[in-house]
Short mmCIF file of C-alpha atoms in Angstrom, two decimals:
data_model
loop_
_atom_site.label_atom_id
_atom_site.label_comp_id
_atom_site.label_asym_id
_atom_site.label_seq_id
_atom_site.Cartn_x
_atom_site.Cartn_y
_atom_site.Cartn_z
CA UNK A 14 8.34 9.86 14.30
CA UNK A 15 11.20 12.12 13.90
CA UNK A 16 11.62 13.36 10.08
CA UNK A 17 15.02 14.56 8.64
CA UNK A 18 15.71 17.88 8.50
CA UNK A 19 17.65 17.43 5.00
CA UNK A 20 15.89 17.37 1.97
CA UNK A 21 13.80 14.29 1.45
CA UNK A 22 11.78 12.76 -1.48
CA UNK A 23 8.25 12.71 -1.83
CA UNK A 24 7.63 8.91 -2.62
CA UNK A 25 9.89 8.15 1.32
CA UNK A 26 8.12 10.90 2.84
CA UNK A 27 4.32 9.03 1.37
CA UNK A 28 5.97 5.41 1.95
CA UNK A 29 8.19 5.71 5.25
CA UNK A 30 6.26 8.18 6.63
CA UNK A 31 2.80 7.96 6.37
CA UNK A 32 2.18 4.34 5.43
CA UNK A 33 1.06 4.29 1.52
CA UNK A 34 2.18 1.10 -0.04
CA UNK A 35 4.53 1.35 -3.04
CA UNK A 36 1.88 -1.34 -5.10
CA UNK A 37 -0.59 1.45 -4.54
CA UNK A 38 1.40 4.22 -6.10
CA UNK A 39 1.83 5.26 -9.85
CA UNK A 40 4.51 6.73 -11.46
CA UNK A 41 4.41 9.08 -14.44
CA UNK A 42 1.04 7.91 -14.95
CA UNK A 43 -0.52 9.26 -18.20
CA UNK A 44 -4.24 10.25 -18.91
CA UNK A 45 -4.76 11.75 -22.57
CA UNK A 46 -1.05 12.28 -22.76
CA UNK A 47 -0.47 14.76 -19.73
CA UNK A 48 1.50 13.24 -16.75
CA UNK A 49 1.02 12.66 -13.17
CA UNK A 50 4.17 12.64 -11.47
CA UNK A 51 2.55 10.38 -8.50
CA UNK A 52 -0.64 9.13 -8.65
CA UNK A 53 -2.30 7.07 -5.22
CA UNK A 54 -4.91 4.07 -5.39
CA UNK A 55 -6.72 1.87 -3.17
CA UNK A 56 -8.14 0.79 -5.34
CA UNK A 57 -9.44 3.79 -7.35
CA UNK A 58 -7.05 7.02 -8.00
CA UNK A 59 -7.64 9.57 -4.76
CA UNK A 60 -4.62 11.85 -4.79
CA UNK A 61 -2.21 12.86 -7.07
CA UNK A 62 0.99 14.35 -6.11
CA UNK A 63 3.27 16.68 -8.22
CA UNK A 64 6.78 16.77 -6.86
CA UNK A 65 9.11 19.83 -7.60
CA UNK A 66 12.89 19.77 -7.47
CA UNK A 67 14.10 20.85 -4.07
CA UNK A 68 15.54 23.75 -5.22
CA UNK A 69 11.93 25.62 -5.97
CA UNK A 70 11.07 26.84 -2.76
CA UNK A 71 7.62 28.14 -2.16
CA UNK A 72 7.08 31.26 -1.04
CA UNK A 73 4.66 31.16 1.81
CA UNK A 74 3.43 33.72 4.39
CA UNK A 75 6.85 34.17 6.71
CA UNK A 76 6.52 33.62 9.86
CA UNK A 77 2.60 32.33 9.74
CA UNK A 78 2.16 29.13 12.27
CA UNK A 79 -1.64 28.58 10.63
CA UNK A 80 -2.23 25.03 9.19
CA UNK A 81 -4.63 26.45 7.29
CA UNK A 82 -3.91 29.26 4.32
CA UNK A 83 -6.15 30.64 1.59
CA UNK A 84 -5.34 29.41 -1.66
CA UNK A 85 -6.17 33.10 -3.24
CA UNK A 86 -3.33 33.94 -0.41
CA UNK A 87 -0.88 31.00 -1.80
CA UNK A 88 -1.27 32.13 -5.45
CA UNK A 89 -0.97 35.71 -4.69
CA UNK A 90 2.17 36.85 -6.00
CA UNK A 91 3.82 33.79 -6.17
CA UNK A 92 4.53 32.55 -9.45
CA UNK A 93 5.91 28.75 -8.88
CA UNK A 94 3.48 28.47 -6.70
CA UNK A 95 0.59 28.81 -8.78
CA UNK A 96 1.61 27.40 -11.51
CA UNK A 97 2.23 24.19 -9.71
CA UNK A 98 -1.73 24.62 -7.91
CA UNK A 99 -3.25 25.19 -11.42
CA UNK A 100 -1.09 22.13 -12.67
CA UNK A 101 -1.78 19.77 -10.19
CA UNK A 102 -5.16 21.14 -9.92
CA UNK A 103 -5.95 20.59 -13.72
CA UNK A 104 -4.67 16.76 -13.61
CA UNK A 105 -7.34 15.98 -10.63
CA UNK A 106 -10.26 17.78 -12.16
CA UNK A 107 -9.38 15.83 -15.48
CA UNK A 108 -9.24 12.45 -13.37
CA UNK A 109 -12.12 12.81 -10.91
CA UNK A 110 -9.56 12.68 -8.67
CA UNK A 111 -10.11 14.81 -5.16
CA UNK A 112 -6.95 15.12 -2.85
CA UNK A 113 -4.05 17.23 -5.00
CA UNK A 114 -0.52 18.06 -2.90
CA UNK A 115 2.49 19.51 -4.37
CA UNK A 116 5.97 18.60 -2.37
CA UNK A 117 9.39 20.23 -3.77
CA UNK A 118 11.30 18.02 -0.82
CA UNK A 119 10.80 20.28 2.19
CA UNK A 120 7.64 22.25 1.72
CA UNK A 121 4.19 20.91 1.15
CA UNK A 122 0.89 22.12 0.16
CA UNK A 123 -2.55 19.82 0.53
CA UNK A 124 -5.84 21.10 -1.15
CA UNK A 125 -9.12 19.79 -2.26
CA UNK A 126 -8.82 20.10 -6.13
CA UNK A 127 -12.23 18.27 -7.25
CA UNK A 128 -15.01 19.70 -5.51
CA UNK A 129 -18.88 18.92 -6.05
CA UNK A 130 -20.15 22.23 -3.59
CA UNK A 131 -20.28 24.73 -6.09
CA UNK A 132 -17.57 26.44 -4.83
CA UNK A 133 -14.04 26.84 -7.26
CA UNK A 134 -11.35 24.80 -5.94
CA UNK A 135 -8.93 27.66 -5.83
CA UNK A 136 -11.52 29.33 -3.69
CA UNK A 137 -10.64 27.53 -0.93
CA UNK A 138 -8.35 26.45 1.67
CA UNK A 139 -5.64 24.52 1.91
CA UNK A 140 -3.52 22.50 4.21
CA UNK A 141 0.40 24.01 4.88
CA UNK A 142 3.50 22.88 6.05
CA UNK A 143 6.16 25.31 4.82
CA UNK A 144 9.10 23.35 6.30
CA UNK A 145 10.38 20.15 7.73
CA UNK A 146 9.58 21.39 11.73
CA UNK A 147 6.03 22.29 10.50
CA UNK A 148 5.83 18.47 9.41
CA UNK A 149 7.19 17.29 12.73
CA UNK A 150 5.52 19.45 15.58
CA UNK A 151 2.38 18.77 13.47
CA UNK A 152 2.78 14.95 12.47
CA UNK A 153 -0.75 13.99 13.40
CA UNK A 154 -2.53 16.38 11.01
CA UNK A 155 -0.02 15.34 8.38
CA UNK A 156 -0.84 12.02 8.96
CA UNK A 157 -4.60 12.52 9.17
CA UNK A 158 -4.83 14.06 6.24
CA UNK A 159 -2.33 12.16 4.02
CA UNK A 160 -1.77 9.50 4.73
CA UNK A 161 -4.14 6.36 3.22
CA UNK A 162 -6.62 5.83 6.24
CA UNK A 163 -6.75 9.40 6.62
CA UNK A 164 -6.86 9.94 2.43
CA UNK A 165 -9.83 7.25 2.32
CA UNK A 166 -11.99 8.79 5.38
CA UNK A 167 -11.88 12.22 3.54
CA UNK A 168 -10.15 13.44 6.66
CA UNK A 169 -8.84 16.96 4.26
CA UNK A 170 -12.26 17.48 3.26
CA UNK A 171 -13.98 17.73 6.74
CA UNK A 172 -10.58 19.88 7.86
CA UNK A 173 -11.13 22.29 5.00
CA UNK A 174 -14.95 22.38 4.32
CA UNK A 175 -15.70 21.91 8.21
CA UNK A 176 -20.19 21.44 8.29
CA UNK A 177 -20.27 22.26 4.90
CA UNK A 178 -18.84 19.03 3.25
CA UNK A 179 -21.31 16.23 4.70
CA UNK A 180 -19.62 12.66 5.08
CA UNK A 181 -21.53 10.66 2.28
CA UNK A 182 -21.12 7.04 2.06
CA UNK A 183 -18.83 5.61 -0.57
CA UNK A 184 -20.42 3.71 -3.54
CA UNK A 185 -19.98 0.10 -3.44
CA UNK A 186 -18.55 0.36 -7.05
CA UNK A 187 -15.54 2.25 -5.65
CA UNK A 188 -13.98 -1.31 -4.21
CA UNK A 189 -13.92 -2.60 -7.68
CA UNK A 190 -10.79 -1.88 -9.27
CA UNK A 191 -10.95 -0.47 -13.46
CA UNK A 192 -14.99 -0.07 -13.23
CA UNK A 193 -17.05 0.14 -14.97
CA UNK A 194 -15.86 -2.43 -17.36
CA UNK A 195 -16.19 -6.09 -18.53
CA UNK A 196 -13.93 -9.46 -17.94
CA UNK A 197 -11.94 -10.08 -20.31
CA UNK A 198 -12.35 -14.15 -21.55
CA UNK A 199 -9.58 -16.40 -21.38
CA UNK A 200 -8.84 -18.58 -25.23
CA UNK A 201 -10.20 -21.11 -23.12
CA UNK A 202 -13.73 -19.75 -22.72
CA UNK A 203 -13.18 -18.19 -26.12
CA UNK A 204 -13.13 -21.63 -27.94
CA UNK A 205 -15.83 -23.01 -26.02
CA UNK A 206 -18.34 -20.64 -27.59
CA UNK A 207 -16.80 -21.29 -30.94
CA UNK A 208 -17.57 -24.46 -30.89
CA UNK A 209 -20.92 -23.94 -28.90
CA UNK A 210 -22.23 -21.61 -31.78
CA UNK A 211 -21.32 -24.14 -34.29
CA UNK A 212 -21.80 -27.57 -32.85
CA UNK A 213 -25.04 -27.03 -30.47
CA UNK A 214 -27.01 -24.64 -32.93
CA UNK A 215 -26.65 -27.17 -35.24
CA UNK A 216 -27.42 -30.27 -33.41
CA UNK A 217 -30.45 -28.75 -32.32
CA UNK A 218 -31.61 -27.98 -35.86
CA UNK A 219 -30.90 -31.53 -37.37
CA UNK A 220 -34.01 -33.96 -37.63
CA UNK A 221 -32.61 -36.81 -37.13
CA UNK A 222 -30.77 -35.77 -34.23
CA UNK A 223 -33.63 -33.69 -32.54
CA UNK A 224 -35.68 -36.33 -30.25
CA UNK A 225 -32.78 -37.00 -28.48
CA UNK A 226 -31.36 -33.49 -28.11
CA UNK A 227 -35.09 -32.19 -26.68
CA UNK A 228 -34.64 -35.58 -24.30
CA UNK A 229 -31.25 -35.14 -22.96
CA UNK A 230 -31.60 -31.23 -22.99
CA UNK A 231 -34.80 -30.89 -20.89
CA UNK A 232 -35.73 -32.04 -17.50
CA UNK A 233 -38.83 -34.49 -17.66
CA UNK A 234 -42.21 -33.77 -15.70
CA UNK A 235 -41.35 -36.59 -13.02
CA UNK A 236 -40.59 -34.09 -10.44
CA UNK A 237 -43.46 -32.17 -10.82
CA UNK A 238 -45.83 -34.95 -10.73
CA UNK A 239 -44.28 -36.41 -7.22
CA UNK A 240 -44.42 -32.64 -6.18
CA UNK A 241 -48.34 -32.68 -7.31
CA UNK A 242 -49.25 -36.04 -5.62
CA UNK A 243 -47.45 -34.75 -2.39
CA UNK A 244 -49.85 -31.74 -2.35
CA UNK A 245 -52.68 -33.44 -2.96
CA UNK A 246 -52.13 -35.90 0.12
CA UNK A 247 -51.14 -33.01 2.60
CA UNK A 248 -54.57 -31.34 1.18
CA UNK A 249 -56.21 -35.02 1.90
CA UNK A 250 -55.08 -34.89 5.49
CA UNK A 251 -55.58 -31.67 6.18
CA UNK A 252 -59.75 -31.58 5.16
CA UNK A 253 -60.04 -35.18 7.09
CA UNK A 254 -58.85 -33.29 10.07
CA UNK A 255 -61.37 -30.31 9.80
CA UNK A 256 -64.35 -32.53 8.77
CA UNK A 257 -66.29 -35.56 10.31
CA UNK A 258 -68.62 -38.18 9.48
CA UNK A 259 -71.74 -35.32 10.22
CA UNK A 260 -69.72 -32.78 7.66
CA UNK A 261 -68.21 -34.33 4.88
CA UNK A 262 -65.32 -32.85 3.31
CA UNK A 263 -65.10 -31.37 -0.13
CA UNK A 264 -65.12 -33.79 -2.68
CA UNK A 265 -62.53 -33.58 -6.20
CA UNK A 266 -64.83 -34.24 -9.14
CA UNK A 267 -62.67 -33.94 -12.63
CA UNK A 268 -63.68 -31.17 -14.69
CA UNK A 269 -63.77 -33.07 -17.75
CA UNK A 270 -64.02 -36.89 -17.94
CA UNK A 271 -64.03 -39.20 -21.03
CA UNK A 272 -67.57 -38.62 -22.05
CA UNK A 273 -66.96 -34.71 -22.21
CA UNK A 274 -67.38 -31.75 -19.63
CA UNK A 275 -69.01 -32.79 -16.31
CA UNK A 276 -72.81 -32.61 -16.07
CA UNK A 277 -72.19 -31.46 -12.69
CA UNK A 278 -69.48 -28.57 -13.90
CA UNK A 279 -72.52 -27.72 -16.54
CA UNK A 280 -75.42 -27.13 -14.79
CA UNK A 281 -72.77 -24.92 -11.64
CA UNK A 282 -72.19 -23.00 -14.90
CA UNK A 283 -75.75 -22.43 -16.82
CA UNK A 284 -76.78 -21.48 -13.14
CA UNK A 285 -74.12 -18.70 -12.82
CA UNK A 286 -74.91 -17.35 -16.49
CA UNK A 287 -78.50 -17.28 -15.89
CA UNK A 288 -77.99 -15.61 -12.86
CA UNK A 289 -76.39 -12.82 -14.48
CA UNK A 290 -78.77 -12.41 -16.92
#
């Protein structure tokens, strides 16, 4: 892909050039009244880019063909520079938001602005292209590292960090768009429970009313009984396969009949207690 060699913005240079979709990007987006100029989702915020007018070059180490600069280096001596690190820098951190770039329309700068290594962001490295060649000879780290497959796989971090930043799996709560938080109810569901609260609860709580609420609200013991005879007649077959006419199976003898506890159950019992005595 050949890019121009004019000036270009940064929302073409995300969207023509390295595939973000426009749905996925946020404009001005505000968090406690402080502005991102561009802010990148899919589905939860992972860069944030601050764009600079194309006039405010950045001055960055002339003739230097490394990818890879310092960001003590970048900041040294460089006024518009930092200030635009510590400012895109400060609107990740306050986010949770990792990948921060800065792009003034021909120069860009890629860094790693929330870190969880114990290391200060602006102690590390970061990813340069001081012009519009740089971008071009070097497309594929460009793309690799900005673009949204290469954003999501945390392609910058393992560039920067190298065996230091461990690939960790991504929590399954980051595929669900605004969490944590609760769905909202529609007036539909809304008016249902208004007139569950007052029409049920008070149904229930009426005498006259409350035979016929218990027999249309609960599920009758007809099921369980067919379950229980089943069961017993698997039990049946099963015992008249293991025993014969020589070794009688177990027989079911009710534990308490109409004349009181079994005699049998009684004296299996007064034998066991004065056993233990």
């Amino acid at each position: 892909m050949r890019l121009p060699r004019a000036y270009i913005s940064s929302t073409k240079l995300f969207l023509d050039c390295l595939g973000w979709d426009r749905s996925k990007v946020t404009v001005e987006d505000s968090h406690e009244g402080r502005y991102a100029d561009y802010v990148f989702s899919s589905p939860r915020q992972v860069m944030i880019v601050e764009a600079k007018k194309n006039d405010a070059t950045f001055e960055l180490p002339a003739g230097s063909r490394q990818l890879e600069l310092a960001l003590t280096t970048l900041r040294h001596g460089n006024t518009n520079l930092r200030c635009a690190l510590d400012q895109v820098a400060s609107y990740c951190q306050e986010r949770g938001v990792p990948v921060a770039c800065i792009a003034n329309g021909h120069q860009l700068v890629a860094f790693i602005a929330a870190r969880s290594d114990g290391i200060a962001p602006m102690k590390g490295r970061a990813l340069v292209f001081n012009s519009f060649d740089s971008m071009q000879q070097n497309f594929l780290e460009l793309w690799q590292a900005l673009s949204k497959d290469g954003v999501l796989e945390g392609w910058l971090s393992r560039r920067l960090f190298g065996d230091a930043a461990p690939i960790l799996p991504s929590k399954m709560s980051d595929g669900i768009r605004a969490y944590p938080g609760h769905q909202r109810r529609n007036s539909l569901q809304t008016s249902l429970q208004v007139l569950s609260d007052l029409i049920i609860e008070d149904i229930a709580r009426h005498r006259d009313h409350e035979y016929q609420f218990l027999t249309d609200t609960y599920c009758t013991s007809g099921a369980l009984s067919q379950y229980a005879e089943t069961a017993k007649q698997i039990l049946g077959t099963r015992y008249s396969a293991l025993f014969d006419d020589s070794s009688p199976s177990p027989q079911l003898t009710p534990a308490v009949t109409k004349k009181g506890i079994s005699q049998k159950l009684w004296l299996i019992v007064s034998r066991s207690a004065r056993s233990c005595l």
